[in-house]
Amino acid sequence: PKMKEDHCLQAALLCLGVLCYSHGLATEKLNHSRPSLHGHHEKGKEGQVLHRSKRGWVWNQFFVIEEYTGPDPVLVGRLHSDIDSGDGNIKYILSGEGAGIIFVIDDKSGNIHATKTLDREERAQYTLTAQAVDRNTNRPLEPPSEFIVKVQDINDNPPEFLHENYHANVPERSNVGTSVIQVTASDADDPTYGNSAKLVYSILEGQPYFSVEAQTGIIRTALPNMDREAKEEYHVVIQAKDMGGHMGGLSGTTKVTITLTDVNDNPPKFPQSVYQMSVSEAAVPGEELGRVKAKDPDIGENGLVAYSIIDGDGMDMFEITTDYETQEGVVKLKKTLDYETKKSYSLKVEAANVHIDPKFISNGPFKDTVTVKIAVEDADEPPVFLKPSYIFEVQENAASGTVVGKVHAKDPDAANSAIRYSIDRHTDLERYFVINAEDGNIKTIKALDREEMAWHNISVFAVEVHKQHQEAKVPVAIKVVDVNDNAPKFAAAYEAFVCENARSNQQFITISADDKDDSANGPRFIFSLPPEIIHNPNFTLRDNRDNTASVLVRREGFSRQKQDLYLLPIVISDGGVPPLSSTNTLTIRVCGCDSGGSLLSCNAEAYILNAGLSTGALIAILACIVILLVIVVLFVTLKRQKKEPLIVFEEEDVRENIITYDDEGGGEEDTEAFDIATLQNPDGINGFMPRKDIKPEYQYLPRPGLRPAPNSVDVDDFINTRIQEADNDPTAPPYDSIQIYGYEGRGSVAGSLSSLESATTDSDLDYDYLQNWGPRFKKLADLYGSKDTFDDDS
């Protein structure tokens, strides 16, 4: 029925077009005329009569309906000139766009037909030119006239959307009428003619959630409080229909996927009211006990939850952190637990949204709380010392068995097992101490020396009697208290020097002391002379009261010849209780000094040397004598040494071992070396030493008796001639050695490689063909002829 209706509509439009064309043509005939060529006469300037013809064809637009599919060509219009009398003498010509292909004209009647179906969307109009000419002479009877053929539109194109699928987002809980997205369709039909391109939008799928504006294509929300958590995605189908949406119009559709975006409209909620957890008392701080999770159906930052402990008796013992990847609260141990002290704890944990939307604050509060109960489990703990470390003191040189101190440990478990103590022998390798396994008393085994080791750091183990694997360890530091058991001594090995011309009460050395004991039993030091020599006539001692003492000369004038060495005993006492003292001997040497007090010599023998020579001068003289003796010995040795030749094996020449291998080889008998005397200058042997860098004064002239060897078969004669020439040539180098190849050699397994005497050998080769090679090969033919030839010659 629709196709039938479309055909009827097209036919009606075609008739309407033809009527419009006829009416327009008639109107133009009446209103637009021009003088005919045979009409009025006008007189020109020179008396010439001008003929003006009536303008008979000024054309308006022609119309043709697109997509016409009738059996006959469509009549577009008719051309007609006023001068056409109908006798067929006028010929109508059509040119321009599509002339002859799409549009054809009857040259007699002027009727124009469209031979092809036209599509306005492909081309909306054509510009043509019409002309009337004389059929016989082709002379133009009317000026060319342009006209336009317009293709009249029909509704043959449905609306098309810009995209086949659209995607859009809108926040959940949006108010009714919130704009979501605008969809746009286009129609290829003519928007200026009829309603073929007038579009109306409607929604086919998606009600009652969304609606669309009929004229603009804007999609809006149609329901309030749409919840993303209930339904997140919607599929909407939008239709665009032309003809203003009336019946008979064409339509197109598109799909729009609308997603509700999340807003924070849901508070977090714990799925249960109480969580139960347990932890061993042996757990270390930082260990995880368990996790809690509050569910929030929102997503993204709207679903972020932070956890915190807001109350409970375990706030100091536990902590909670947030795992943002899993949105869980992680309960961790904060401090060490003791089952025997407290066996359970309770926490109140809160979960709250991180980001809150003020629009939905009325849906709050956006947080929730839960109770976490934590039970502490008893663990088999090792013994615990009452102190983390112990420090004891004991005097040095104390008798064996002296009590140093006592350590104590207990079992923290309810069983309260008995404890056994022991010393870690790796910390007491010398075995200075022993511990009572029952009560933990530490005693000495042998005497201690503070000066050898002031502190002893040992470790004590505590082990449960029934559970040997439960062990504890504690460090014990034992300080050895000092006893004044070391007398003071000289701080260094002092050796003093006094001048022979020293003055009375002159100080010549300051001494100090050292004590191995502690400072309480050491300084201050007291220096003095023994009572028996306190009135020593040579030297005296003065205590400086700063742990040093000065030694002074009591009298003037010392002589090295009489006595060059003095030993002075000095008593040093410390400040200990009781004090200790020792006697130390100071060695004093008598030396010779100059007037300024500088030492010159401390040897008694130096006085007997004449001219006052010093030891340094004597050493220098002796060194010079030794050096002179060494030079003389070397000179004599060099004189007696034989002079070695500069060139070793001067007479040996490696060229004597050169053997030539370029001869024919005759086996064992043919191997002989060159005579090296030939290579050495033979002229030098005879006393003649010619210069090799100048040209000989005379030229060698060949002897008249010598001539080239005749063309004979005897090679020996040829070679001998060449030898004689070389021997008689004074300019020829004497270094060449001519090897004779006439002798073939005997004893060689391979035989001769030469062809010189092939003519006399028993050869199987036939050289008779050389006779046919012409006179140039006559000598070869004579040399290498057949056996028969030689037999005949003989």
GROMACS .gro file of N, CA and C in nm, residues 406-485:
model
  240
  406LYS      N    1   7.527  -1.200   9.203
  406LYS     CA    2   7.423  -1.301   9.182
  406LYS      C    3   7.326  -1.253   9.074
  407VAL      N    4   7.292  -1.345   8.982
  407VAL     CA    5   7.190  -1.317   8.881
  407VAL      C    6   7.069  -1.400   8.915
  408HIS      N    7   6.950  -1.351   8.871
  408HIS     CA    8   6.827  -1.423   8.902
  408HIS      C    9   6.731  -1.415   8.782
  409ALA      N   10   6.673  -1.528   8.748
  409ALA     CA   11   6.574  -1.537   8.640
  409ALA      C   12   6.457  -1.620   8.690
  410LYS      N   13   6.341  -1.599   8.624
  410LYS     CA   14   6.223  -1.675   8.661
  410LYS      C   15   6.148  -1.716   8.536
  411ASP      N   16   6.062  -1.819   8.551
  411ASP     CA   17   5.979  -1.866   8.442
  411ASP      C   18   5.851  -1.782   8.441
  412PRO      N   19   5.823  -1.705   8.333
  412PRO     CA   20   5.702  -1.622   8.333
  412PRO      C   21   5.574  -1.700   8.316
  413ASP      N   22   5.584  -1.827   8.279
  413ASP     CA   23   5.463  -1.908   8.262
  413ASP      C   24   5.402  -1.943   8.397
  414ALA      N   25   5.279  -1.988   8.388
  414ALA     CA   26   5.209  -2.024   8.512
  414ALA      C   27   5.272  -2.143   8.580
  415ALA      N   28   5.339  -2.229   8.504
  415ALA     CA   29   5.402  -2.348   8.564
  415ALA      C   30   5.517  -2.310   8.655
  416ASN      N   31   5.585  -2.197   8.631
  416ASN     CA   32   5.696  -2.147   8.712
  416ASN      C   33   5.800  -2.257   8.733
  417SER      N   34   5.856  -2.305   8.622
  417SER     CA   35   5.955  -2.413   8.627
  417SER      C   36   6.083  -2.365   8.693
  418ALA      N   37   6.159  -2.461   8.748
  418ALA     CA   38   6.288  -2.430   8.810
  418ALA      C   39   6.389  -2.390   8.703
  419ILE      N   40   6.487  -2.308   8.745
  419ILE     CA   41   6.584  -2.252   8.652
  419ILE      C   42   6.722  -2.303   8.685
  420ARG      N   43   6.802  -2.330   8.581
  420ARG     CA   44   6.942  -2.367   8.597
  420ARG      C   45   7.027  -2.264   8.523
  421TYR      N   46   7.143  -2.225   8.589
  421TYR     CA   47   7.229  -2.122   8.534
  421TYR      C   48   7.360  -2.182   8.487
  422SER      N   49   7.419  -2.116   8.385
  422SER     CA   50   7.551  -2.157   8.336
  422SER      C   51   7.616  -2.037   8.267
  423ILE      N   52   7.750  -2.041   8.260
  423ILE     CA   53   7.827  -1.935   8.196
  423ILE      C   54   7.862  -1.977   8.053
  424ASP      N   55   7.844  -1.884   7.961
  424ASP     CA   56   7.884  -1.910   7.822
  424ASP      C   57   8.037  -1.906   7.817
  425ARG      N   58   8.099  -2.023   7.798
  425ARG     CA   59   8.244  -2.032   7.805
  425ARG      C   60   8.312  -1.962   7.688
  426HIS      N   61   8.240  -1.929   7.584
  426HIS     CA   62   8.300  -1.852   7.477
  426HIS      C   63   8.331  -1.709   7.522
  427THR      N   64   8.264  -1.666   7.629
  427THR     CA   65   8.290  -1.532   7.682
  427THR      C   66   8.385  -1.536   7.802
  428ASP      N   67   8.426  -1.655   7.844
  428ASP     CA   68   8.519  -1.668   7.957
  428ASP      C   69   8.617  -1.780   7.926
  429LEU      N   70   8.699  -1.755   7.823
  429LEU     CA   71   8.790  -1.860   7.778
  429LEU      C   72   8.895  -1.893   7.882
  430GLU      N   73   8.940  -1.795   7.959
  430GLU     CA   74   9.043  -1.820   8.061
  430GLU      C   75   8.986  -1.883   8.188
  431ARG      N   76   8.854  -1.896   8.195
  431ARG     CA   77   8.784  -1.957   8.308
  431ARG      C   78   8.822  -1.888   8.441
  432TYR      N   79   8.793  -1.760   8.443
  432TYR     CA   80   8.815  -1.684   8.567
  432TYR      C   81   8.700  -1.702   8.666
  433PHE      N   82   8.577  -1.738   8.614
  433PHE     CA   83   8.459  -1.737   8.698
  433PHE      C   84   8.385  -1.869   8.687
  434VAL      N   85   8.300  -1.893   8.789
  434VAL     CA   86   8.211  -2.007   8.792
  434VAL      C   87   8.080  -1.961   8.854
  435ILE      N   88   7.966  -2.025   8.813
  435ILE     CA   89   7.834  -1.986   8.862
  435ILE      C   90   7.767  -2.106   8.926
  436ASN      N   91   7.696  -2.080   9.033
  436ASN     CA   92   7.617  -2.184   9.098
  436ASN      C   93   7.492  -2.208   9.015
  437ALA      N   94   7.473  -2.330   8.967
  437ALA     CA   95   7.360  -2.361   8.878
  437ALA      C   96   7.227  -2.345   8.948
  438GLU      N   97   7.221  -2.353   9.083
  438GLU     CA   98   7.094  -2.347   9.153
  438GLU      C   99   7.052  -2.204   9.184
  439ASP      N  100   7.143  -2.123   9.239
  439ASP     CA  101   7.103  -1.991   9.286
  439ASP      C  102   7.159  -1.876   9.203
  440GLY      N  103   7.251  -1.901   9.109
  440GLY     CA  104   7.302  -1.796   9.020
  440GLY      C  105   7.414  -1.714   9.079
  441ASN      N  106   7.480  -1.760   9.189
  441ASN     CA  107   7.592  -1.688   9.246
  441ASN      C  108   7.717  -1.709   9.159
  442ILE      N  109   7.787  -1.598   9.128
  442ILE     CA  110   7.908  -1.603   9.045
  442ILE      C  111   8.027  -1.583   9.137
  443LYS      N  112   8.129  -1.670   9.122
  443LYS     CA  113   8.249  -1.666   9.205
  443LYS      C  114   8.372  -1.668   9.115
  444THR      N  115   8.485  -1.626   9.175
  444THR     CA  116   8.612  -1.632   9.102
  444THR      C  117   8.674  -1.769   9.118
  445ILE      N  118   8.751  -1.808   9.014
  445ILE     CA  119   8.823  -1.936   9.022
  445ILE      C  120   8.969  -1.910   9.052
  446LYS      N  121   9.024  -1.801   8.996
  446LYS     CA  122   9.163  -1.766   9.020
  446LYS      C  123   9.172  -1.615   9.034
  447ALA      N  124   9.291  -1.573   9.081
  447ALA     CA  125   9.310  -1.432   9.109
  447ALA      C  126   9.304  -1.350   8.980
  448LEU      N  127   9.256  -1.226   8.994
  448LEU     CA  128   9.242  -1.136   8.880
  448LEU      C  129   9.346  -1.025   8.889
  449ASP      N  130   9.390  -0.980   8.774
  449ASP     CA  131   9.488  -0.872   8.768
  449ASP      C  132   9.427  -0.758   8.688
  450ARG      N  133   9.406  -0.644   8.755
  450ARG     CA  134   9.343  -0.531   8.685
  450ARG      C  135   9.430  -0.477   8.575
  451GLU      N  136   9.565  -0.481   8.601
  451GLU     CA  137   9.655  -0.428   8.501
  451GLU      C  138   9.657  -0.515   8.374
  452GLU      N  139   9.616  -0.640   8.385
  452GLU     CA  140   9.608  -0.728   8.267
  452GLU      C  141   9.473  -0.716   8.199
  453MET      N  142   9.363  -0.709   8.274
  453MET     CA  143   9.228  -0.695   8.219
  453MET      C  144   9.142  -0.627   8.324
  454ALA      N  145   9.097  -0.505   8.292
  454ALA     CA  146   9.022  -0.427   8.390
  454ALA      C  147   8.875  -0.467   8.393
  455TRP      N  148   8.820  -0.518   8.283
  455TRP     CA  149   8.679  -0.557   8.276
  455TRP      C  150   8.670  -0.698   8.218
  456HIS      N  151   8.572  -0.773   8.269
  456HIS     CA  152   8.541  -0.907   8.215
  456HIS      C  153   8.394  -0.905   8.176
  457ASN      N  154   8.368  -0.928   8.050
  457ASN     CA  155   8.230  -0.930   8.000
  457ASN      C  156   8.193  -1.074   7.966
  458ILE      N  157   8.103  -1.129   8.046
  458ILE     CA  158   8.061  -1.268   8.026
  458ILE      C  159   7.911  -1.271   8.002
  459SER      N  160   7.861  -1.386   7.959
  459SER     CA  161   7.718  -1.408   7.937
  459SER      C  162   7.674  -1.527   8.021
  460VAL      N  163   7.555  -1.513   8.081
  460VAL     CA  164   7.501  -1.618   8.167
  460VAL      C  165   7.372  -1.669   8.105
  461PHE      N  166   7.360  -1.801   8.095
  461PHE     CA  167   7.240  -1.866   8.043
  461PHE      C  168   7.150  -1.907   8.158
  462ALA      N  169   7.017  -1.896   8.132
  462ALA     CA  170   6.916  -1.947   8.225
  462ALA      C  171   6.827  -2.042   8.146
  463VAL      N  172   6.814  -2.167   8.193
  463VAL     CA  173   6.740  -2.270   8.121
  463VAL      C  174   6.640  -2.333   8.216
  464GLU      N  175   6.517  -2.356   8.160
  464GLU     CA  176   6.417  -2.427   8.240
  464GLU      C  177   6.458  -2.573   8.255
  465VAL      N  178   6.436  -2.624   8.374
  465VAL     CA  179   6.481  -2.761   8.404
  465VAL      C  180   6.411  -2.862   8.314
  466HIS      N  181   6.281  -2.848   8.297
  466HIS     CA  182   6.205  -2.948   8.223
  466HIS      C  183   6.193  -2.914   8.074
  467LYS      N  184   6.231  -2.798   8.037
  467LYS     CA  185   6.223  -2.757   7.895
  467LYS      C  186   6.356  -2.694   7.858
  468GLN      N  187   6.447  -2.779   7.814
  468GLN     CA  188   6.582  -2.733   7.787
  468GLN      C  189   6.587  -2.633   7.669
  469HIS      N  190   6.486  -2.637   7.581
  469HIS     CA  191   6.489  -2.546   7.465
  469HIS      C  192   6.453  -2.403   7.504
  470GLN      N  193   6.391  -2.387   7.625
  470GLN     CA  194   6.355  -2.253   7.670
  470GLN      C  195   6.475  -2.196   7.744
  471GLU      N  196   6.543  -2.103   7.675
  471GLU     CA  197   6.669  -2.052   7.727
  471GLU      C  198   6.672  -1.900   7.718
  472ALA      N  199   6.733  -1.837   7.817
  472ALA     CA  200   6.750  -1.692   7.817
  472ALA      C  201   6.897  -1.661   7.840
  473LYS      N  202   6.938  -1.543   7.797
  473LYS     CA  203   7.078  -1.505   7.806
  473LYS      C  204   7.086  -1.360   7.853
  474VAL      N  205   7.179  -1.333   7.943
  474VAL     CA  206   7.193  -1.199   7.996
  474VAL      C  207   7.343  -1.163   8.000
  475PRO      N  208   7.380  -1.039   7.966
  475PRO     CA  209   7.521  -0.999   7.977
  475PRO      C  210   7.556  -0.957   8.119
  476VAL      N  211   7.676  -0.996   8.162
  476VAL     CA  212   7.725  -0.963   8.295
  476VAL      C  213   7.861  -0.898   8.278
  477ALA      N  214   7.878  -0.775   8.325
  477ALA     CA  215   8.004  -0.703   8.320
  477ALA      C  216   8.064  -0.700   8.461
  478ILE      N  217   8.188  -0.747   8.473
  478ILE     CA  218   8.256  -0.755   8.603
  478ILE      C  219   8.374  -0.661   8.598
  479LYS      N  220   8.376  -0.564   8.687
  479LYS     CA  221   8.484  -0.467   8.696
  479LYS      C  222   8.584  -0.513   8.803
  480VAL      N  223   8.710  -0.517   8.762
  480VAL     CA  224   8.817  -0.555   8.855
  480VAL      C  225   8.865  -0.426   8.923
  481VAL      N  226   8.841  -0.418   9.055
  481VAL     CA  227   8.878  -0.299   9.132
  481VAL      C  228   9.027  -0.300   9.160
  482ASP      N  229   9.091  -0.185   9.144
  482ASP     CA  230   9.235  -0.176   9.156
  482ASP      C  231   9.282  -0.184   9.300
  483VAL      N  232   9.396  -0.251   9.313
  483VAL     CA  233   9.468  -0.257   9.439
  483VAL      C  234   9.608  -0.207   9.412
  484ASN      N  235   9.665  -0.133   9.510
  484ASN     CA  236   9.798  -0.077   9.490
  484ASN      C  237   9.903  -0.187   9.502
  485ASP      N  238   9.928  -0.252   9.388
  485ASP     CA  239  10.022  -0.363   9.387
  485ASP      C  240  10.136  -0.341   9.287
   0.00000   0.00000   0.00000
